[in-house]
XYZ file of C-alpha atoms in Angstrom:
44
model
C 12.306 -27.918 -1.379
C 10.716 -24.995 -3.310
C 12.088 -21.839 -3.297
C 9.978 -18.989 -1.558
C 9.190 -16.102 -3.729
C 10.140 -13.229 -0.829
C 9.626 -9.664 -1.674
C 12.186 -7.146 -0.695
C 11.399 -4.587 1.873
C 11.417 -1.808 -0.710
C 8.913 -3.666 -2.976
C 6.558 -4.107 -0.213
C 6.811 -0.306 0.576
C 6.074 0.433 -2.759
C 2.917 -1.712 -2.743
C 1.927 -0.222 0.315
C 2.249 3.246 -1.030
C 0.354 2.395 -4.090
C -2.365 0.946 -2.058
C -2.444 4.036 0.121
C -2.702 6.362 -2.921
C -5.755 4.578 -4.009
C -7.082 4.715 -0.269
C -8.074 8.401 0.200
C -9.671 7.859 3.163
C -6.407 6.092 5.007
C -4.447 9.381 3.523
C -6.768 11.625 5.271
C -6.462 9.547 8.661
C -2.643 9.624 8.223
C -2.666 13.466 7.691
C -4.856 14.280 10.596
C -2.641 11.992 12.774
C 0.634 13.747 11.533
C -1.145 17.225 12.087
C -1.957 16.181 15.836
C 1.651 15.234 16.550
C 3.056 18.097 14.908
C 0.617 20.647 17.093
C 1.632 18.651 20.133
C 5.087 19.327 19.638
C 4.482 22.979 18.932
C 2.508 23.379 22.164
C 5.389 22.125 24.164
């Protein structure tokens, strides 16, 4: 039986974060979503 090389959750989060930092378009989409959520909460 081979040992599977599983990554910890924090490793995956770090990888994801690095990828997002390189992807400016994704950052802008996320910021827009957050702004929309925030403005919805303020409107209530």
